[in-house]
Coordinates of C-alpha atoms in Angstrom, one line a residue:
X49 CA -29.6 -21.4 8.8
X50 CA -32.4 -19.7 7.4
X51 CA -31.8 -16.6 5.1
X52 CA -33.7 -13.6 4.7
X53 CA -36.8 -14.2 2.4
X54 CA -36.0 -10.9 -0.1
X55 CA -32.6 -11.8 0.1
X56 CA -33.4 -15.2 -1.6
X57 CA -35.2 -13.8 -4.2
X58 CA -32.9 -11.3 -5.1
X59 CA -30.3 -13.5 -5.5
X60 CA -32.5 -16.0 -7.2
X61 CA -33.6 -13.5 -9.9
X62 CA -29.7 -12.3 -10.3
X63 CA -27.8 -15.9 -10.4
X64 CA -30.4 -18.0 -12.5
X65 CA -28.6 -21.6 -13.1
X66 CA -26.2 -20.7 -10.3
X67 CA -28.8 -20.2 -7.7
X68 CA -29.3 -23.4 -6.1
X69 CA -25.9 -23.9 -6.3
X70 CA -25.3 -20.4 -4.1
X71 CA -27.6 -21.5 -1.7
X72 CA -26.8 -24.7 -1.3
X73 CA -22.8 -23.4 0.0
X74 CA -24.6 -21.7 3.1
X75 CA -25.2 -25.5 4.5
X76 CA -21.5 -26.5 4.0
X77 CA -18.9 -25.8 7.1
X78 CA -17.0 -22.3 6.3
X79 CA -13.8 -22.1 5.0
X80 CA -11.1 -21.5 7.1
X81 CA -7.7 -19.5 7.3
X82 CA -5.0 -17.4 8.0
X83 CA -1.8 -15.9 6.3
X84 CA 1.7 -16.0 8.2
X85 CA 3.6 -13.0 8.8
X86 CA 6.5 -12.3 6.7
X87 CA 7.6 -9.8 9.3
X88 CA 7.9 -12.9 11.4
X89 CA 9.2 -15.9 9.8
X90 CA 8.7 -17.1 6.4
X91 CA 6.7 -19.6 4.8
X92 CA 8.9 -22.2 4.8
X93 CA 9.9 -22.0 8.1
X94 CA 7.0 -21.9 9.4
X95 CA 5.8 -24.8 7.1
X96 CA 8.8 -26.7 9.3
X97 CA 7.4 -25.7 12.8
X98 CA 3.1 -25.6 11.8
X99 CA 1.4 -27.9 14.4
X100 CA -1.4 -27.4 11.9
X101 CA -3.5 -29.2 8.9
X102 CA -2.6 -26.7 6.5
X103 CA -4.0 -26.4 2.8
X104 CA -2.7 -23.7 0.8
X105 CA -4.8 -20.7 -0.2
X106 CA -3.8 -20.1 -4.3
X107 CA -4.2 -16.7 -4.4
X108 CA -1.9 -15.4 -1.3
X109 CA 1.5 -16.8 -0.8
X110 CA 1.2 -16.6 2.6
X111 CA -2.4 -17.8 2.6
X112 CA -3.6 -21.5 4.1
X113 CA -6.8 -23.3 5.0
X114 CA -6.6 -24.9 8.5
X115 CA -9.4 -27.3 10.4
X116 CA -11.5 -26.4 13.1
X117 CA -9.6 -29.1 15.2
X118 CA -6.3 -26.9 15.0
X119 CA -7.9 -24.2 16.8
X120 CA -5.0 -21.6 15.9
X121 CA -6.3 -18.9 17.8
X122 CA -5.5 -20.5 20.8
X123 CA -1.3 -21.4 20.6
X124 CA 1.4 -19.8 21.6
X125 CA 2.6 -18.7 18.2
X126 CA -1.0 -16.7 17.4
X127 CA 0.7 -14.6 20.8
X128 CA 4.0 -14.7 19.1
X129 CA 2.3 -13.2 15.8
X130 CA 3.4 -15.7 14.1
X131 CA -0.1 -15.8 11.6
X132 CA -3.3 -13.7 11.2
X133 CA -6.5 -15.4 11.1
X134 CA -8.2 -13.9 8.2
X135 CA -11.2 -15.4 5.7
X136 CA -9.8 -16.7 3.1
X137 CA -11.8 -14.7 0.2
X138 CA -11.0 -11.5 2.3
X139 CA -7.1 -12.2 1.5
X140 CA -7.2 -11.2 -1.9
X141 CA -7.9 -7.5 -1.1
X142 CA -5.4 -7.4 0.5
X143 CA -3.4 -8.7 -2.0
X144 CA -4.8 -6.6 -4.9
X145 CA -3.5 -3.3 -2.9
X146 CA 0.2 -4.9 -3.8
X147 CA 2.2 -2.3 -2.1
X148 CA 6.0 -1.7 -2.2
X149 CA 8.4 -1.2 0.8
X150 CA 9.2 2.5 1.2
X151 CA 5.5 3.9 0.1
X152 CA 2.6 6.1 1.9
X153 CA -0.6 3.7 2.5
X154 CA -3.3 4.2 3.7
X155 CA -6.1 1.6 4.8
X156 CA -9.4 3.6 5.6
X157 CA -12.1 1.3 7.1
X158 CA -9.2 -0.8 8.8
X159 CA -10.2 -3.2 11.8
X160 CA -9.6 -5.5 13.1
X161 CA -6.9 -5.6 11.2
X162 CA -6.8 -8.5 8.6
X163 CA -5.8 -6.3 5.3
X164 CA -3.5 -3.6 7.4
X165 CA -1.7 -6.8 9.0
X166 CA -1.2 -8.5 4.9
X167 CA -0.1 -5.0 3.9
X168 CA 2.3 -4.4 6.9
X169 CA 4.1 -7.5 5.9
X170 CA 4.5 -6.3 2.4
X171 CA 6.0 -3.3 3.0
X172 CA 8.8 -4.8 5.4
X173 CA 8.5 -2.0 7.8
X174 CA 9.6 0.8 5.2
X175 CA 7.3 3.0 4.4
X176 CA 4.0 4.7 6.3
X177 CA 1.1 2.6 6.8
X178 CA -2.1 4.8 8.2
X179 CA -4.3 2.3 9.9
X180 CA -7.9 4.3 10.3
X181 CA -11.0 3.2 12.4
X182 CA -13.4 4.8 13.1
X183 CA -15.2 3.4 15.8
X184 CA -13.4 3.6 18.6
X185 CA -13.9 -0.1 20.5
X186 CA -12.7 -1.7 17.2
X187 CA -10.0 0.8 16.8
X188 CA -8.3 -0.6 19.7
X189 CA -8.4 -3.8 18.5
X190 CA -7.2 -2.7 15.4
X191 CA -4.0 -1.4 17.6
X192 CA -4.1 -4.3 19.7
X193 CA -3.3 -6.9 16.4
X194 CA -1.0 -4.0 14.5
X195 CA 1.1 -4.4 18.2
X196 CA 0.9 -8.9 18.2
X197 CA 1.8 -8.8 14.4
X198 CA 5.3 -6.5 15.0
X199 CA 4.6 -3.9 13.0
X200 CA 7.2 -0.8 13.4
X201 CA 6.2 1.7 10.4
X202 CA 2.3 2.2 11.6
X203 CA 0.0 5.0 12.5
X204 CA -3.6 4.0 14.0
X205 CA -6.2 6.6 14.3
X206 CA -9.8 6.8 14.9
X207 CA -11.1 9.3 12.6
X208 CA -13.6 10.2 9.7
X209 CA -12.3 9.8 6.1
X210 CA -13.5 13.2 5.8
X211 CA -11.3 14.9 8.4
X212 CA -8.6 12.2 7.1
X213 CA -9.4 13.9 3.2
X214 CA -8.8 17.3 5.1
X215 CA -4.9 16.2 6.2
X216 CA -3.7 14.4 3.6
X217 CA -4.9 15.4 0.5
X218 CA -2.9 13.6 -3.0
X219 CA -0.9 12.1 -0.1
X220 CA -1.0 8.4 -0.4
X221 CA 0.8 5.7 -3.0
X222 CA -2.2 2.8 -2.4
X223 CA -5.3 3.3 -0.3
X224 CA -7.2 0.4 0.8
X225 CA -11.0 0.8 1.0
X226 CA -12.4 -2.0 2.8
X227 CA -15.7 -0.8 3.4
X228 CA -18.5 -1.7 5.7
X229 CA -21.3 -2.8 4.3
X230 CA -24.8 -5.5 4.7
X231 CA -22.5 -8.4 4.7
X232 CA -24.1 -10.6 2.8
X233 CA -20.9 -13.0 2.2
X234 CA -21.0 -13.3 6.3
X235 CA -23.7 -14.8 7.0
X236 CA -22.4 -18.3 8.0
X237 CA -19.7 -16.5 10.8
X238 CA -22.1 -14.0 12.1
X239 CA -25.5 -14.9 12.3
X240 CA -26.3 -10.9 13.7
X241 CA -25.3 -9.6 9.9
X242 CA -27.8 -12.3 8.6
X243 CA -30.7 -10.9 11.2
X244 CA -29.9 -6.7 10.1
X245 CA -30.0 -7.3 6.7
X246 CA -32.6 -6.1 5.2
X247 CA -33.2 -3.7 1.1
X248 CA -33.1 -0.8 3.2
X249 CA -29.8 -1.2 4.8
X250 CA -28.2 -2.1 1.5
X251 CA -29.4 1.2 0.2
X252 CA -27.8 3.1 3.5
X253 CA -24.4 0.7 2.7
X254 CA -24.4 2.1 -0.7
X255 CA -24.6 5.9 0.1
X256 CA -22.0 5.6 3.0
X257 CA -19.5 3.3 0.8
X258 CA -20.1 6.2 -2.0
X259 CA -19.1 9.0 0.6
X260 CA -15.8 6.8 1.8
X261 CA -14.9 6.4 -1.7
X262 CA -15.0 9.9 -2.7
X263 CA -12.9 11.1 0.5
X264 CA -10.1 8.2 -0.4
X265 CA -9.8 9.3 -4.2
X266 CA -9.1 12.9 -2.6
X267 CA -6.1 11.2 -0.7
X268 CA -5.0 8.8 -3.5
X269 CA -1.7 10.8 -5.6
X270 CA -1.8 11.1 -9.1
X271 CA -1.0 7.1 -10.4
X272 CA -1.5 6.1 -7.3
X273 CA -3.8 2.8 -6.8
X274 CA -7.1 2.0 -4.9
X275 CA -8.4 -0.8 -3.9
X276 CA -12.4 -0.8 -3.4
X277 CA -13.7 -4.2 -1.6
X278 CA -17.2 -5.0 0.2
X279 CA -18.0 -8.7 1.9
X280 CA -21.3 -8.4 0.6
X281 CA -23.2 -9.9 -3.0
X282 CA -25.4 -6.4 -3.4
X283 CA -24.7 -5.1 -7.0
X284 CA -25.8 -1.8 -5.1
X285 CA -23.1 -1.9 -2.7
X286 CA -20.6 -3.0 -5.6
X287 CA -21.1 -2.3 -9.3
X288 CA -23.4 0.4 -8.1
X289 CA -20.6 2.8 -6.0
X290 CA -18.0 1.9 -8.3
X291 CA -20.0 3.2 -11.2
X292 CA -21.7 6.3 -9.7
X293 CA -17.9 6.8 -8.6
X294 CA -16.0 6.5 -11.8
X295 CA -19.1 8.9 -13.5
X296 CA -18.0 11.5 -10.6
X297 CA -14.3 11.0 -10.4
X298 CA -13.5 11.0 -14.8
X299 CA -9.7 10.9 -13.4
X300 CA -9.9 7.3 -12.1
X301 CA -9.9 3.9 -14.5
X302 CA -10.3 0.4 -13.5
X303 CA -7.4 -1.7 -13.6
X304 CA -6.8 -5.3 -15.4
X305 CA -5.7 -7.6 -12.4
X306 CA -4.4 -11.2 -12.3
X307 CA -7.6 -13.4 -11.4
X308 CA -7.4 -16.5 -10.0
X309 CA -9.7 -20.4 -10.6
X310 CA -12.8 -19.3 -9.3
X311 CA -12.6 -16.0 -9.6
X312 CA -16.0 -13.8 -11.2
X313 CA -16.1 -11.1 -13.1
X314 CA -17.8 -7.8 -11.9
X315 CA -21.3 -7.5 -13.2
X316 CA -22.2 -4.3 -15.5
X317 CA -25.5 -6.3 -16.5
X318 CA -26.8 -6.3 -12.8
X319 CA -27.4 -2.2 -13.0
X320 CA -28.4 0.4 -15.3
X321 CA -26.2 2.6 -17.1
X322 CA -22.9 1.2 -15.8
X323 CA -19.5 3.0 -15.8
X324 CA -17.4 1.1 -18.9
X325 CA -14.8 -1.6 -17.3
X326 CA -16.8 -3.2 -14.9
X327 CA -16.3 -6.3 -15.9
X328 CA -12.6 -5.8 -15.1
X329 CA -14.1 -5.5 -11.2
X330 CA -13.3 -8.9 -8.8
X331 CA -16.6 -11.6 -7.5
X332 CA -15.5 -14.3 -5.6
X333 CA -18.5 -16.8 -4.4
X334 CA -18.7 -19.3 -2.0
X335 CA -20.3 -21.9 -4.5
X336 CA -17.6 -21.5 -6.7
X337 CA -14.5 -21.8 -4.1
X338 CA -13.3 -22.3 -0.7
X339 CA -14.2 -18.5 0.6
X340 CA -17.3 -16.4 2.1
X341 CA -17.3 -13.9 -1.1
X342 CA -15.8 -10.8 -1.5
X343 CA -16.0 -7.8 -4.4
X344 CA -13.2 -6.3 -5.1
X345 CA -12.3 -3.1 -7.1
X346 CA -8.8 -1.6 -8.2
X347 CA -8.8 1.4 -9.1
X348 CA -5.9 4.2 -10.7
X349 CA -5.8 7.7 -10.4
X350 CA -5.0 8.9 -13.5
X351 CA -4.2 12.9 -12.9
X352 CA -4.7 15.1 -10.1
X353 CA -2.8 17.2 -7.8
X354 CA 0.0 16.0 -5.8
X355 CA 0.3 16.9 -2.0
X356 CA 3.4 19.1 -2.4
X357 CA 3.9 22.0 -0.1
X358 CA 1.0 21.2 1.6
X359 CA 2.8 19.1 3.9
X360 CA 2.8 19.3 7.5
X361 CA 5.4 16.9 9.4
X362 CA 4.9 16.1 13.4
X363 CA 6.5 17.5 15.8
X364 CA 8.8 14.9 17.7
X365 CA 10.7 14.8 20.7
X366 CA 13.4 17.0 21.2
X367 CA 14.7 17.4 24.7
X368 CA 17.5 14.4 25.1
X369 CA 17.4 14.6 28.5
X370 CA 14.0 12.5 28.6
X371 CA 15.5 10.1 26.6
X372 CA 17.7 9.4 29.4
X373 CA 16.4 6.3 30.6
X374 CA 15.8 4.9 27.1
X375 CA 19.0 4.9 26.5
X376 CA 20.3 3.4 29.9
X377 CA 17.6 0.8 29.3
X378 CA 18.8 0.0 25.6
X379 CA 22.5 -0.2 26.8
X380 CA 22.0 -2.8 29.0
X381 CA 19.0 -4.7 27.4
X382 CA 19.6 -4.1 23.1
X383 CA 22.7 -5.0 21.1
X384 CA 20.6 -2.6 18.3
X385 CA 18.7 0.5 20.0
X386 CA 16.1 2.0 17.5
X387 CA 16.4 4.9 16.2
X388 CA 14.9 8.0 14.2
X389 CA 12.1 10.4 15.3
X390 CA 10.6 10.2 18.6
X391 CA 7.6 11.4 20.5
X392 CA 6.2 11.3 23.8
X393 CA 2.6 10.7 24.0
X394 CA 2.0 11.4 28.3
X395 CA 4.7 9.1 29.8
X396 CA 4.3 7.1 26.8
X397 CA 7.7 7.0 24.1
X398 CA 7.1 6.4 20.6
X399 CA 9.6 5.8 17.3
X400 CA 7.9 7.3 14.4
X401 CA 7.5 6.2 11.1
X402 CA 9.9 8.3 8.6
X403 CA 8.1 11.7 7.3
X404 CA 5.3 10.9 9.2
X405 CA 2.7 14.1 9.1
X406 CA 1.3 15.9 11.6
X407 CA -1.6 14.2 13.9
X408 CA -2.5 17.4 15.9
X409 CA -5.8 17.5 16.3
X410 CA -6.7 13.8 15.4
X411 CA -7.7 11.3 17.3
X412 CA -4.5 9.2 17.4
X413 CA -5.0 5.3 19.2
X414 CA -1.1 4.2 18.1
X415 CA 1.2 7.3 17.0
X416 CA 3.8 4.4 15.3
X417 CA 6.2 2.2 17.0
X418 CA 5.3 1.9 21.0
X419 CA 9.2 1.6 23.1
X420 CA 7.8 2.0 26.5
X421 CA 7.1 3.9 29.2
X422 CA 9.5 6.8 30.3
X423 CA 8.9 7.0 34.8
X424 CA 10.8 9.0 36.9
X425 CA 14.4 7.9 36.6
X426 CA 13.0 4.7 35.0
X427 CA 12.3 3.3 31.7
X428 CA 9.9 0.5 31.0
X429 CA 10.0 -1.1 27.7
X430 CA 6.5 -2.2 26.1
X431 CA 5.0 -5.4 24.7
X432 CA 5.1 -3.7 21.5
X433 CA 9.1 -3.1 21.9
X434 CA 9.2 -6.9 22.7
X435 CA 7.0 -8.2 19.7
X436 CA 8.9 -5.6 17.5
X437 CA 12.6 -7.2 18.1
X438 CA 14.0 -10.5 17.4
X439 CA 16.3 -12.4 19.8
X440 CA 19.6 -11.4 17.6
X441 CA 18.7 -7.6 19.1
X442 CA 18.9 -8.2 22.5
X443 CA 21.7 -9.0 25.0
X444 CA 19.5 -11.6 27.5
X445 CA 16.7 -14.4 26.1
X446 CA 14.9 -16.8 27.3
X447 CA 13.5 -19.8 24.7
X448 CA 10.3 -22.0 25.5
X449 CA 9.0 -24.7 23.4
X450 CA 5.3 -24.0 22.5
X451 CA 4.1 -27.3 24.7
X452 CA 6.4 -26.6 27.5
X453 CA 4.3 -26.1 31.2
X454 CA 6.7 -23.3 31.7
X455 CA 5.4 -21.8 28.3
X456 CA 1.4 -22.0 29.6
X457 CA 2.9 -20.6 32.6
X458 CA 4.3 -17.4 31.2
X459 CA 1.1 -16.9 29.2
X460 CA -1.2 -17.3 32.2
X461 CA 1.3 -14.8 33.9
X462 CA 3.4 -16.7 36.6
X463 CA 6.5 -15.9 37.2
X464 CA 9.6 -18.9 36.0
X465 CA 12.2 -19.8 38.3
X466 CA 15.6 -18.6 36.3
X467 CA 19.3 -18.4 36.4
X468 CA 21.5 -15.5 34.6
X469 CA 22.4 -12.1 34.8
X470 CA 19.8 -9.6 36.7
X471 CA 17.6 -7.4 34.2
X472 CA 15.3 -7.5 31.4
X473 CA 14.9 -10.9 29.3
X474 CA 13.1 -11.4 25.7
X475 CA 11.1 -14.4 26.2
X476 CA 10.6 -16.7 23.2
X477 CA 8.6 -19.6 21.9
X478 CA 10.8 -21.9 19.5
X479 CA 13.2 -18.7 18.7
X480 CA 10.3 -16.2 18.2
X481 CA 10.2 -13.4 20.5
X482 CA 6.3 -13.2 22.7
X483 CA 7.3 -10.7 25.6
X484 CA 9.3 -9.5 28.3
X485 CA 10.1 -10.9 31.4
X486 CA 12.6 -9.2 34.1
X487 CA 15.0 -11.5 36.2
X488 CA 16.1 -10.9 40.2
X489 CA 17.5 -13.8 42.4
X490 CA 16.4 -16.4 40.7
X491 CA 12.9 -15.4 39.7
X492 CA 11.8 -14.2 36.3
X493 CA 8.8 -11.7 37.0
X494 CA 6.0 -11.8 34.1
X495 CA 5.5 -8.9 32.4
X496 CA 3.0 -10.6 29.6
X497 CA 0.4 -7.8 29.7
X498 CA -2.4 -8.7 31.8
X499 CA -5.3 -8.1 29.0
X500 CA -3.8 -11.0 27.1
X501 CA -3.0 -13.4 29.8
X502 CA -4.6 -16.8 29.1
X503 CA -7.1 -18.1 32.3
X504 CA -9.4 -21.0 32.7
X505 CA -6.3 -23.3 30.8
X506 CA -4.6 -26.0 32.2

């Protein structure tokens, strides 16, 4: 591939002895990943079941390497969400944000979805996970993989970070900041960022990561942590807005964090007048391990003002009566029927996450946890219900082995031939639910949603 001539050079003049070294990992095949879903199954079962060539990534538990050959995006268990296919270096972000079941997270610049999916599984669907985009093609595929992976306890909008800043100010435990940037440590997967780049555009990165960062501090609480990451080399785009951000923001530090072989320290030496602690800031380089690169700052907000009575909740669903048909549905379909705070969104019912704020006047893609459809006299649950349950919740299943016909069947939408009881069936691959299908004399109708149905296979 050929990189951009003043991109060389700037990297030549920054890495010295390390430069041909750099260069040189642009020519070598790209690493490869993806993490497995605790909300799913665990390591080690899934370790039993992988059809894969798996190498484990060292700093994620969940992390592993996989070959091109295994192409993992196409199996039934990437439908199940069984994994997420992530860059490896881009997992430790992720990582860094370490947050605990039962907290307020935020991730602010979120799809597609890699870091929201590692932090939904680490929060064990307790808490409130924010998932912002703000473009609104990607935010729907942002809502599209929070759906796959199973995730109850999330919210995905597709606003600003300032109009975010305006409704939850001193709100949020751990704020992820992945932000977009000249993605320089991308230029092996997408050719396009190699042809943008340019100095100019790594000056309009830095100003726009600057004015992200300021509007998540105003939403990180008092102790609260924030994690700061780019996919990008550019000591502007790094050192640079974390510097000019500590000089503005005197009530956030840098944080010590556990580093792992091949991890590089931030670089206070590659601009002038740097913020003190730099050096405590994350490099990760593609010469130096099996990983595109990534920069990575955590962050802690030292003092500030807490949200308090500030605090707007939504507004949820009152009127049992709708919930009529939800209920019928769950009695005959669910030996659990979730619970909590509800809202209708058009014919659309969701379960909210607990304490969940108001959303009037935002641009909501994904208000939390989507049940189904509420029609007249009628309920009709979701893929997201399906995805969201295991078969120990529901009264009627239907198993398929991953290289069954009948499984490529289901997933190309055909119906199954089928004996049991009449209504609604969880359908499974090895024990893992995957979707719904609805059985009547002796046919089980698909309901694999259309958008997702695999063609052109078998």
């Amino acid at each position: 591939m050929e990189l951009p001539k003043d991109f060389l050079e700037k990297m030549k003049s920054l890495l010295d002895e390390e430069y041909e070294d750099f260069v040189k990992s642009y020519h070598d095949n790209r690493a490869q990943g993806f993490r497995v879903n605790p909300l799913k199954i665990s390591v080690e079962e899934f370790k039993k079941i992988s059809p894969f060539n798996l190498e484990k990534v060292p700093w994620v538990k969940e992390g592993f390497f996989y070959r091109t050959e295994d192409r993992p995006g196409k199996h039934p268990y990437h439908e199940a969400g069984l994994y997420y296919i992530q860059e490896p270096s881009a997992m430790a972000a992720g990582e860094l944000v370490d947050p605990q079941p039962g907290e307020r997270v935020l991730d602010l610049c979120a799809a597609p979805g890699g870091k929201t999916t590692h932090i939904a599984g680490k929060m064990q669907q307790q808490g409130f996970l924010l998932t912002n985009e703000i473009h609104p093609a990607r935010a729907k595929i942002l809502s599209q993989n929070v759906e796959r992976m199973g995730i109850r306890n999330a919210v995905v909008t597709n606003e600003t970070p300032a109009r975010l800043a305006q409704r939850f100010p001193g709100y949020f435990d751990r704020i992820m900041v992945d932000a977009p940037c000249s993605g320089e440590g991308m230029f092996r997967k997408d050719p396009d960022a190699c042809a943008e780049w340019s100095p100019e555009n790594v000056a309009v990165c830095a100003a726009r990561q600057f004015d992200i960062l300021e509007h998540a501090g105003t939403m990180l609480r008092p102790g609260g942590r924030l994690v700061y990451s780019t996919c990008t080399f550019s000591p502007e785009e790094n050192e640079g807005v974390i510097s000019k951000f500590l000089k503005d923001s005197p009530n956030f530090e840098i944080e010590d964090v556990q580093v792992y072989e091949g991890f590089g320290k931030g670089r206070p030496d590659w601009i002038s007048d740097g913020a003190s602690g730099l050096g405590k800031t994350v490099r990760i380089w593609p010469h130096q391990l099996q990983g595109e690169g990534h920069y990575i700052a955590v962050l802690r907000k030292t003092d500030g003002d807490e949200a308090g009575g500030r605090l707007k909740y939504a507004k949820t669903l009152s009127d049992q009566k709708i919930l009529k048909s939800y209920y019928q549905f769950a009695e005959e379909t669910l030996l659990e029927t979730p619970k909590g705070e509800f809202l209708l969104f058009g014919e659309q019912l969701y379960l909210l996450p607990k304490e969940m704020l108001s959303l009037e006047n935002l641009k909501v893609v994904r208000p939390g946890w989507h049940l189904g459809t509420i029609k007249k006299n009628r309920f009709e649950p979701s893929h997201a219900l399906a995805l969201g349950l295991t078969g120990e919740q529901v009264k009627h299943k239907w198993n398929l082995e991953k290289d069954s016909r009948e499984m490529l069947a289901y997933l190309k939408g055909e119906s199954l031939a089928a004996e049991g009881p009449k209504g609604w069936y969880l359908l499974e691959v090895d024990g893992y639910s995957i979707g719904w299908g609805k059985l009547s004399d002796h046919i089980l109708k698909n309901h694999f949603p259309k958008g997702l149905r695999w063609t052109g296979i078998g």
